[in-house]
XYZ file of C-alpha atoms in Angstrom:
558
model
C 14.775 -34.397 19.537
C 11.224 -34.079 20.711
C 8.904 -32.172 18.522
C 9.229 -30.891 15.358
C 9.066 -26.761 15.719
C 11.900 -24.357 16.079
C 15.182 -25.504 18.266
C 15.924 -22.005 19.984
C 18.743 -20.195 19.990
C 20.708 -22.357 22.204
C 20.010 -25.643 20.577
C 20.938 -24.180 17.162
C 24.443 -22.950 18.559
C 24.958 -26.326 19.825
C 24.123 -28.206 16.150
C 26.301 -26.069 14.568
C 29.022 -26.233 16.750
C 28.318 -29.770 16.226
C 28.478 -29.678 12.504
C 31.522 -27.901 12.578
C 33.765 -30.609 14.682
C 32.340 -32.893 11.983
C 33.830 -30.912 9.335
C 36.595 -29.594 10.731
C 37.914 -32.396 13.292
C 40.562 -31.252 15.608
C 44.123 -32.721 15.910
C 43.462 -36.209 17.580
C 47.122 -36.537 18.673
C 47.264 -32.981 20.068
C 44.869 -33.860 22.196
C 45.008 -37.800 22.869
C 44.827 -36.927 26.236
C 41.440 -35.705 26.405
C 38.024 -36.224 24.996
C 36.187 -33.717 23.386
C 32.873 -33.713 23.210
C 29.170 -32.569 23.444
C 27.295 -33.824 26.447
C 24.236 -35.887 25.300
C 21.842 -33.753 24.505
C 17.895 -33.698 24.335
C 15.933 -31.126 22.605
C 12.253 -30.450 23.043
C 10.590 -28.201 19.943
C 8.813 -25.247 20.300
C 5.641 -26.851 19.159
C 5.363 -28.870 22.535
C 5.428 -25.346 24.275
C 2.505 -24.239 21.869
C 0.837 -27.500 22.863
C 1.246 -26.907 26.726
C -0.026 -23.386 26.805
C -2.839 -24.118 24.639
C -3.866 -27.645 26.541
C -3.493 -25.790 30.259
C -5.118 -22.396 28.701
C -2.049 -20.172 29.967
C -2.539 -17.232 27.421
C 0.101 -13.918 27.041
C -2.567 -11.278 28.174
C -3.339 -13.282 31.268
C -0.044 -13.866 32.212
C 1.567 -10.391 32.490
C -1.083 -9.114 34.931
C 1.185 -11.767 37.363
C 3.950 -11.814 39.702
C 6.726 -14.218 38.707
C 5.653 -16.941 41.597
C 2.283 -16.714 40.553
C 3.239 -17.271 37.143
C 5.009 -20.157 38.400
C 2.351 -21.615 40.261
C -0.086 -21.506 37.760
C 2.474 -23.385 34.817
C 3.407 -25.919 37.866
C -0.324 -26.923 38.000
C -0.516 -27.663 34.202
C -0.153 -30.810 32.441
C 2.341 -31.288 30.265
C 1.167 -33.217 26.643
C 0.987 -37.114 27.164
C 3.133 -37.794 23.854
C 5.979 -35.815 25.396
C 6.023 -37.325 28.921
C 6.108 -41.017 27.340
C 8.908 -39.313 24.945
C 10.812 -38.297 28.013
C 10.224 -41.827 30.297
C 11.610 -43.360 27.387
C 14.951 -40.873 27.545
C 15.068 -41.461 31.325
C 15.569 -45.153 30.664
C 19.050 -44.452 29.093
C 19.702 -41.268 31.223
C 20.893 -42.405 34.054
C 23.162 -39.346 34.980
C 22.386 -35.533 36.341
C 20.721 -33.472 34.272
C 20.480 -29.545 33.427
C 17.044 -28.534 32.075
C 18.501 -25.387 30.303
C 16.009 -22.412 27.754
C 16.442 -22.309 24.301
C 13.990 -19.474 23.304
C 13.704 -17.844 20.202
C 15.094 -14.658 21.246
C 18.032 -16.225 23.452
C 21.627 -16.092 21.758
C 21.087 -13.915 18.804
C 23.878 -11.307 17.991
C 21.416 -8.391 18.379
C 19.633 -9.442 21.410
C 21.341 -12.133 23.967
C 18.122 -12.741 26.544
C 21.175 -13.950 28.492
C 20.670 -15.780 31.978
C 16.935 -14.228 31.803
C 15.030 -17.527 31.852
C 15.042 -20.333 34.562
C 18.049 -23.247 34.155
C 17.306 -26.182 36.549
C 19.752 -28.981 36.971
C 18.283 -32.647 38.789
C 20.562 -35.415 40.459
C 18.237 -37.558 38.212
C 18.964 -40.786 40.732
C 16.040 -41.376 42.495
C 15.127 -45.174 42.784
C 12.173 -45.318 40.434
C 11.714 -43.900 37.018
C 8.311 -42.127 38.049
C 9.517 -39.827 40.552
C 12.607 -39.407 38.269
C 10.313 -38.280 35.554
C 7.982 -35.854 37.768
C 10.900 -34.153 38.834
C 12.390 -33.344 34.877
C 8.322 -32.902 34.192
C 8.456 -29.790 36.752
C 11.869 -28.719 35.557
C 10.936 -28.445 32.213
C 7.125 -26.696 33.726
C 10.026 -24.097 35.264
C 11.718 -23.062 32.456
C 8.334 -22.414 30.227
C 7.178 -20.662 33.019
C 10.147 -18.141 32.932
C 9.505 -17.565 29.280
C 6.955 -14.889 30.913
C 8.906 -13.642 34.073
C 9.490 -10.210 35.386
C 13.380 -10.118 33.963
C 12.942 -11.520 30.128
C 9.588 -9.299 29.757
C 11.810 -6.169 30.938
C 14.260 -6.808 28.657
C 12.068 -7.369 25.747
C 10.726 -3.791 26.438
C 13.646 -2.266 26.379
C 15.137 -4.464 22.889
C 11.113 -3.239 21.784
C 10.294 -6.942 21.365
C 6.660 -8.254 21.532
C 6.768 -10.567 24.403
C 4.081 -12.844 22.808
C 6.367 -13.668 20.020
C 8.230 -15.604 21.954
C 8.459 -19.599 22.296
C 10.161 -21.595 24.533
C 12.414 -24.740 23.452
C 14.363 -26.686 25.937
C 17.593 -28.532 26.454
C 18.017 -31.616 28.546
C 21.570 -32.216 28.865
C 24.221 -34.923 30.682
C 26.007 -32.798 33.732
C 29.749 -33.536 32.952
C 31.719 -34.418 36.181
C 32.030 -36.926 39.167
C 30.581 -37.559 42.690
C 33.289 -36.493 45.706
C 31.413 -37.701 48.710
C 27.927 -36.321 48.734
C 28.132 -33.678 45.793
C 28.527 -33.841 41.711
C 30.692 -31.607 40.135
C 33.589 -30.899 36.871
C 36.604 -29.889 37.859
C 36.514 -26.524 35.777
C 33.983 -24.875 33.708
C 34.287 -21.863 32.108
C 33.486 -18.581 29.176
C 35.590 -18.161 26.778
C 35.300 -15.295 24.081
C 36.758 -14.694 20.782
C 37.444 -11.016 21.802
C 38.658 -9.511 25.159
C 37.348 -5.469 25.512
C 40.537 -5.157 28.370
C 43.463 -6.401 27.002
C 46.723 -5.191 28.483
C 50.047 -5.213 26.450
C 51.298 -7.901 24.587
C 47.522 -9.030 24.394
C 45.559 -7.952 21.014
C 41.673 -7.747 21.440
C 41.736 -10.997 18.936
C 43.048 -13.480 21.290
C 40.182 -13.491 23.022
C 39.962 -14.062 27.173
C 38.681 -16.896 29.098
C 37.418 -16.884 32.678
C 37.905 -20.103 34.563
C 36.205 -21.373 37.824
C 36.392 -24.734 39.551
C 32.822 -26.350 39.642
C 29.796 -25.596 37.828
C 29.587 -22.698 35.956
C 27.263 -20.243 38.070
C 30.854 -19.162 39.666
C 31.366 -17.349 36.025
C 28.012 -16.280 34.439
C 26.840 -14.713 37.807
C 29.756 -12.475 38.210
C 31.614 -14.329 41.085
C 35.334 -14.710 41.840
C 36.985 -16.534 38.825
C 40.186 -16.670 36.990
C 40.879 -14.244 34.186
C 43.421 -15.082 31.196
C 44.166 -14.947 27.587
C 44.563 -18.150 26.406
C 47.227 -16.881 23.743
C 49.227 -16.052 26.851
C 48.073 -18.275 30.018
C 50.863 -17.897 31.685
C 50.534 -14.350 32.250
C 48.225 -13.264 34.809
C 48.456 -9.381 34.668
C 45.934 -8.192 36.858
C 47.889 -10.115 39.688
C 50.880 -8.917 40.392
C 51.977 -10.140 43.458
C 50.723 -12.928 45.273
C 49.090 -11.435 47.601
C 46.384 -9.751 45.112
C 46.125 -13.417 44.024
C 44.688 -14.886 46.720
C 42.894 -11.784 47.268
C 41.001 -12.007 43.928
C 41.014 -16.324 44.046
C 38.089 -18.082 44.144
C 37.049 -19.634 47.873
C 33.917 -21.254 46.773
C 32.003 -22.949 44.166
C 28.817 -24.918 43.000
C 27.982 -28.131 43.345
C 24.954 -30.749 42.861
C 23.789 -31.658 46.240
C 23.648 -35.707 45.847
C 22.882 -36.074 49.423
C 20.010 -38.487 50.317
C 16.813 -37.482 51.938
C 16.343 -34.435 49.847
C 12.839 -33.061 49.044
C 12.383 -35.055 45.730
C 8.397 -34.094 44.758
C 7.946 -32.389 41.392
C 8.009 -29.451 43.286
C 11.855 -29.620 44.175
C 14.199 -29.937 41.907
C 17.868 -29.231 42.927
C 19.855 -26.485 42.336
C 23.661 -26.234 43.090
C 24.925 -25.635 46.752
C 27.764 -23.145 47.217
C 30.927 -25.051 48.830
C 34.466 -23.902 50.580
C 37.265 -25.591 49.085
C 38.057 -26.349 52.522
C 35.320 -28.817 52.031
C 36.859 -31.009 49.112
C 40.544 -30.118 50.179
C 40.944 -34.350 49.899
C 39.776 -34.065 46.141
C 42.513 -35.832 43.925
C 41.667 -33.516 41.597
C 42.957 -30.072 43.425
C 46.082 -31.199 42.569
C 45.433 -30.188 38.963
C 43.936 -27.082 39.947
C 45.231 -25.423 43.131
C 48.819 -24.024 44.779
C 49.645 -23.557 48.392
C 50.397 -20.592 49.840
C 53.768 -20.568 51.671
C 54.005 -17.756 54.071
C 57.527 -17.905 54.576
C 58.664 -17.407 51.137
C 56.051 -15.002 50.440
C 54.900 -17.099 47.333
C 52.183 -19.726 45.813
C 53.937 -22.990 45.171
C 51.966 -25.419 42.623
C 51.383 -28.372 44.258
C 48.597 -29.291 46.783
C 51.762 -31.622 48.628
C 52.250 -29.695 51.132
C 50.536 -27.687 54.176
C 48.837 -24.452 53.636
C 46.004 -22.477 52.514
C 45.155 -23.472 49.305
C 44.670 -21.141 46.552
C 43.107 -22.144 42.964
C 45.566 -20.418 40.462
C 44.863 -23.310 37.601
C 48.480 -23.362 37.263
C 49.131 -27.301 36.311
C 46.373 -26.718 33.479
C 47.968 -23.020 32.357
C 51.561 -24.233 32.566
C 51.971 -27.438 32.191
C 51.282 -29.825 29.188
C 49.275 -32.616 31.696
C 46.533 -31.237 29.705
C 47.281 -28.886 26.643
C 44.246 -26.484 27.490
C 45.460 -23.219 26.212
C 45.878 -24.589 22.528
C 42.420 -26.491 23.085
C 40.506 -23.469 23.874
C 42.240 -21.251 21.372
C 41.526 -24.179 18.585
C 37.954 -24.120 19.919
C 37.314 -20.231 19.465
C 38.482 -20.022 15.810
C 36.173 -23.109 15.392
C 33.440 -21.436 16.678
C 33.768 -18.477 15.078
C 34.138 -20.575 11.392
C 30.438 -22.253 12.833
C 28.734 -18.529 13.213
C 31.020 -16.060 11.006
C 31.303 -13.998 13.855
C 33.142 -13.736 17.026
C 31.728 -15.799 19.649
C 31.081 -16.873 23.281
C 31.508 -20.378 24.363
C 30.210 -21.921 27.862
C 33.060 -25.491 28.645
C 33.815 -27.633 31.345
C 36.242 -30.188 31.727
C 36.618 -32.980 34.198
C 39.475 -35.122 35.410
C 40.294 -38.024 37.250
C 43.318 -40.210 37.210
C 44.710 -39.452 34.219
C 47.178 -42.208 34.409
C 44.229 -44.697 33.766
C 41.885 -42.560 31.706
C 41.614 -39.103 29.544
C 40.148 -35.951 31.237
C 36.609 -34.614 29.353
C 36.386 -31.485 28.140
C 32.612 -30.432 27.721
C 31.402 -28.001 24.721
C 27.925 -26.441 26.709
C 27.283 -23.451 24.532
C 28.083 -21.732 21.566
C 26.683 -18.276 20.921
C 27.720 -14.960 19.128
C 29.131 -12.630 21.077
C 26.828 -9.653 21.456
C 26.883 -6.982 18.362
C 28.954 -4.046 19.064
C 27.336 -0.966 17.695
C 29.866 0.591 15.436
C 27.800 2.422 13.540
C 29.826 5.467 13.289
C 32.882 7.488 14.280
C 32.396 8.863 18.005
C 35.033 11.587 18.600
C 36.345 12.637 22.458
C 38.409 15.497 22.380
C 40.777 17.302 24.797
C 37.588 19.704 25.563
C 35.346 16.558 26.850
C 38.282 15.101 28.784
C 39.050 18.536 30.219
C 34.842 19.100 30.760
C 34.220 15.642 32.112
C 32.870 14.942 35.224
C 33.450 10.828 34.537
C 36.384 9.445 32.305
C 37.264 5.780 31.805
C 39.947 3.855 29.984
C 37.995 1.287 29.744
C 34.386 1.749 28.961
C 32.328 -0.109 26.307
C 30.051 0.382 23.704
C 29.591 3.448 20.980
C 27.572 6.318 21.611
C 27.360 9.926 21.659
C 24.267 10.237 24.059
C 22.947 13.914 25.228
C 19.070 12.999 26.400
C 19.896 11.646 29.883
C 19.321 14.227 32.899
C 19.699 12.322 36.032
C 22.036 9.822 38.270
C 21.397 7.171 40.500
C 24.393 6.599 42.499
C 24.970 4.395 45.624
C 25.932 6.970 48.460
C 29.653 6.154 48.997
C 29.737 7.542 52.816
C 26.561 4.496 53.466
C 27.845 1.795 51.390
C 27.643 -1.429 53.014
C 29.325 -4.500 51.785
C 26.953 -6.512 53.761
C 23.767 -4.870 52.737
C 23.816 -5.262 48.921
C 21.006 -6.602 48.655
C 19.009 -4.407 50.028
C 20.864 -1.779 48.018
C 19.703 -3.259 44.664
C 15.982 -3.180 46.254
C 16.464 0.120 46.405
C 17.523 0.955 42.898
C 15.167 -1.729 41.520
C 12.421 1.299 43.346
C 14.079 4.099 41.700
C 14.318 2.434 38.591
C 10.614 2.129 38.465
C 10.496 5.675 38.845
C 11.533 5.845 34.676
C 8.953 3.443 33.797
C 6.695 6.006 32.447
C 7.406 7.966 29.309
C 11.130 6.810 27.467
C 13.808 8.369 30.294
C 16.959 6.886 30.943
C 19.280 7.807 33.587
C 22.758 6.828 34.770
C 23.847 4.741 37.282
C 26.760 5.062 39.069
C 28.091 2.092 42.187
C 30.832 -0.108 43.772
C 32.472 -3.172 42.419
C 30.709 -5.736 39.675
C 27.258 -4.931 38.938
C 25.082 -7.739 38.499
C 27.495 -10.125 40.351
C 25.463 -12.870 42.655
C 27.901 -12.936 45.153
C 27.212 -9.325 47.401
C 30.518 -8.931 48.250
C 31.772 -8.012 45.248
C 29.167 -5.820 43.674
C 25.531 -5.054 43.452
C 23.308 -8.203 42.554
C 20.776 -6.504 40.740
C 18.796 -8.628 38.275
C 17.973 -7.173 34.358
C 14.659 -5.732 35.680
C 15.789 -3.823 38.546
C 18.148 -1.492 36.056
C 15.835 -1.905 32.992
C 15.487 1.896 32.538
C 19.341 2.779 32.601
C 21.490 4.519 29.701
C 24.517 3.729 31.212
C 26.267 2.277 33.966
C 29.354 2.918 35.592
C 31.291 0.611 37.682
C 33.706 2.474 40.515
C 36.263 0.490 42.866
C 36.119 0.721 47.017
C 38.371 -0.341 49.421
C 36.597 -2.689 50.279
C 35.314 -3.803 46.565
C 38.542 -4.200 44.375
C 37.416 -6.118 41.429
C 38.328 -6.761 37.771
C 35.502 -5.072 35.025
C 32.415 -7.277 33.879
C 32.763 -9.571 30.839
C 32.020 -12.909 31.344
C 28.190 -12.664 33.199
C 25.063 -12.920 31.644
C 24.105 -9.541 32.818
C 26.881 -8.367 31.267
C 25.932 -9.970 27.614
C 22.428 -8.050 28.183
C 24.080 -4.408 28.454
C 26.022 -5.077 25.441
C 23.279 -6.132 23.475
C 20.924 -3.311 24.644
C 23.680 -0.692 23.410
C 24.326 0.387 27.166
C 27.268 2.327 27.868
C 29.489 0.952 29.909
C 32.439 2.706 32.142
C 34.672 1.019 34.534
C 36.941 3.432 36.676
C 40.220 2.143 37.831
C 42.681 4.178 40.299
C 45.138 5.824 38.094
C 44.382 8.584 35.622
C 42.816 8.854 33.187
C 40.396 7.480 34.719
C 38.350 9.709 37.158
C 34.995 10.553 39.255
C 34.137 13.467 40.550
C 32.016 12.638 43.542
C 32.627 15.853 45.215
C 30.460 17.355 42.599
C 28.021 14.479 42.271
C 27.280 14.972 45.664
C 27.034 18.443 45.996
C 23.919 18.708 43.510
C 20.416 18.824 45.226
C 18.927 15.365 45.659
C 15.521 14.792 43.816
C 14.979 11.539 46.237
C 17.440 9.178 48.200
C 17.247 6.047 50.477
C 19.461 5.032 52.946
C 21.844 3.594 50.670
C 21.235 5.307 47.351
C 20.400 8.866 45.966
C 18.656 10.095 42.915
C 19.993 13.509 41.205
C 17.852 15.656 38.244
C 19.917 17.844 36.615
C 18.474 20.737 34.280
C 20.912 20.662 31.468
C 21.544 17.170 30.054
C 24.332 14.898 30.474
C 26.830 14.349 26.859
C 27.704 10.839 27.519
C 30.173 9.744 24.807
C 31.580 6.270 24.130
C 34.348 5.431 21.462
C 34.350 1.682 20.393
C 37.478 1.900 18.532
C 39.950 3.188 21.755
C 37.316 1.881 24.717
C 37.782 5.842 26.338
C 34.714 6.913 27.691
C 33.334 10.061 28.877
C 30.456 12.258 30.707
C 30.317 16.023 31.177
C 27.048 18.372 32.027
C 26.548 20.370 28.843
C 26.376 24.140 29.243
């Protein structure tokens, strides 16, 4: 520890998930096989972020006149105090491994208000041949992240959570990368989320056995919406959005993130590395696919689990959901009810585990983050009745929070005729325009679109960021033909909507569930792009949400 203010949000979770496997030790000889751990760990106070902005005059009012690169620029020019730099050479001479240079604000992890994925996260290959330029590279990193503490996405949200965005302080995490070098990249085998509650479960799951999504590589494949695998760990081998496998390797993962260790990369303060996106074609040789992936056998129409043979390969995670090589259901299942003893409360954890030859050594099974699982609002009974199912113009089976809404008049919905897989990101431009329409006065409005909002990869949903949807009530997720995907759970942006008491439909095929675009777009446009139109409708919208049954409705009230 460097400093001695507050820790953040993050840093707590990680103490007290600490303090817990101190007081609560898990079986050793259930899991003999692996070792558990958190990855060393450096935390730098708040108080050396009240230094910085006070030594490099950055003040609040100054700052949120800017542009987020401008912001950037001007924190990238500052100095950062001399006591901390010699505090961080002197960790650099034992830290001889990749680093992530991860927030831990105030705000960031709380129950009420997650601040989830809003600030900057830099990770460094931390191997250059001299300690200097080693240390001007984690000096910028660390410059990043308190520069983000005043970006375009966390100030948004704090708007809309009706936070003062001076209030806030940055702390930071410098922590080991868990993993191993294949060739020119770094990566673990698996990371992962895993929750002590799962809003979809389908029968025999119970909400209480939580859900776990599960990516090979880092973990931007999970907390930015991409392709990943969905389970309950009370039941991993069940998969039952996959019935077939065909719809397997349709919904598989085909890339994932890496640290670039390549040599001859820009290494000035100026450039520190983020991960690369790779095809598993790419690391097919890996000895450790064999732990993770099946091949796909035309011929018998099925996935066999073992990398032995010819074939595409597709990552099902079988060996590690079916076999006992590594007991990881039991581990992660352990690890929730620990967490949840740590915070009274159901929570979130962020994992990664990497293996090698496990006939010489154990596999390591990272604990990254531990945070509450953003508060539900079940404040009180919300009642949908065979009139609003009957009335509704929207109805989902599985929608999310608890609300009974009546104020919102209009609908932003992405133009099904236009939509483009390919041009999603122009598509969230445009909503991030309309959305600025609302800015003025306290309107909300309803947004309506294809696939997994939020997601990073554009084709499988929108990538809009918090600020470009800052001003909507609820959102509604619909499927395309082209955009089959399971509901959000496991993303950051996710976290946010939760947390800001956002309703939340997802619309599946069968009924209930149902959208009547006819209708939608049959009313008079107020404005529409290309891609996206904007409907005002005189009579308000009754949006209603039940918490306890996850049935959600809208209908225009009369």
């Amino acid at each position: 520890r460097i400093g001695s203010g507050h820790l953040g949000g993050k840093a707590e979770g990680l103490l007290r998930l600490k303090a817990q496997l101190q007081a609560t030790p898990l079986d050793r000889q259930r899991y003999a096989s692996l070792h558990i751990r958190i990855p060393c760990t450096l935390i730098i106070a708040t108080d050396e972020f009240d230094h910085f902005m006070q030594a490099n005059k950055l003040f609040t009012s100054d700052l949120e006149k800017l542009a987020d690169p401008a912001i950037a620029d001007r924190f990238a020019s500052g100095r950062l105090p001399a006591t901390l730099s010699e505090a961080l050479r002197t960790f650099l001479t034992h830290a001889d491994y990749p680093l992530a240079v991860r927030s831990s604000s105030l705000m960031e992890d709380a129950r009420q208000h997650g601040y989830a994925g809003l600030y900057r996260s830099r990770m460094l290959t931390n191997d250059q041949p001299d300690i200097e330029s080693r240390l001007s590279c984690l000096q910028s990193a660390i410059k990043q992240v308190y520069a983000s503490t005043f970006f375009q996405d966390p100030r948004a949200y704090a708007r809309r959570m009706a936070h003062e965005a001076g209030y806030e302080k940055m702390a930071v995490i410098v922590q080991q990368i868990i993993g191993r070098r294949h060739r020119d990249m770094f990566f673990p085998a698996v990371s992962g989320v895993m929750q002590s509650l799962n809003f979809y479960p389908l029968p025999p799951q119970q909400p209480e056995d939580g859900v776990v999504h599960l990516a090979m590589g880092l973990g931007t494949t999970v907390v930015s919406g991409e392709r990943a695998l969905r389970f309950c760990p009370r039941y991993p081998l069940a998969l039952p959005h996959h019935d077939s496998p065909q719809a397997i390797m349709a919904n598989s993962q085909r890339h994932f993130y890496a640290l670039s260790m390549r040599a001859g990369q820009p290494t000035g303060p100026q450039a520190p590395q983020q991960p690369i996106r790779v095809h598993l074609a790419d690391v097919d040789d890996t000895p450790t696919m064999r732990y993770l992936a099946g091949t796909w056998i035309a011929a018998e129409n099925r996935i066999r689990d073992t990398v032995q043979i010819p074939g595409p390969r597709v990552l099902t995670f079988a060996p590690l959901r079916r076999h006992d090589i590594i007991p990881l259901a039991p581990l992660l299942r352990d690890l929730l009810a620990l967490g949840a003893k740590a915070l009274q409360s159901p929570v979130e954890m962020e994992f990664c585990l990497d293996i090698g030859d496990l006939s010489r050594e154990r596999a390591v099974f990272g604990l990254l983050q531990l945070r509450p699982m953003a508060a539900q609002p079940f404040l009180a009974p919300v009642s949908i009745d065979r009139d609003d199912l009957n009335q509704a113009f929207c109805v989902s089976s599985r929608a999310l929070g608890n609300m009974a809404d009546e104020k919102m008049h209009d609908v932003v919905y992405i133009k099904p005729e236009a939509f483009d897989p390919a041009r999603t990101r122009e598509i969230a431009d445009q909503v991030a325009r309309l959305n600025a329409r609302f800015n003025d006065g306290n309107r909300r409005f309803i947004l309506v679109g294809p696939g997994r909002w939020g997601s990073q990869d554009p084709w499988l949903g929108i990538p809009v960021r918090w600020h470009h949807i800052s001003k909507v009530g609820a959102i509604v997720e619909t499927t395309d033909q082209r955009l089959r995907v399971e509901p959000s759970q496991g993303t950051h942006l996710f976290r946010n909507i939760t947390a800001a008491g956002i309703g939340y439909f997802h619309i599946i095929h069968h009924p209930p569930d149902r959208l009547d675009w006819q209708w939608l777009q049959s009313l008079p446009k107020s404005e529409q792009t290309e891609w996206v139109a904007h409907v005002h409708l005189p009579s308000p919208i009754l949006v209603k949400v039940d918490g306890r049954t996850c049935q959600g409705v809208m209908k225009l009230m009369r």
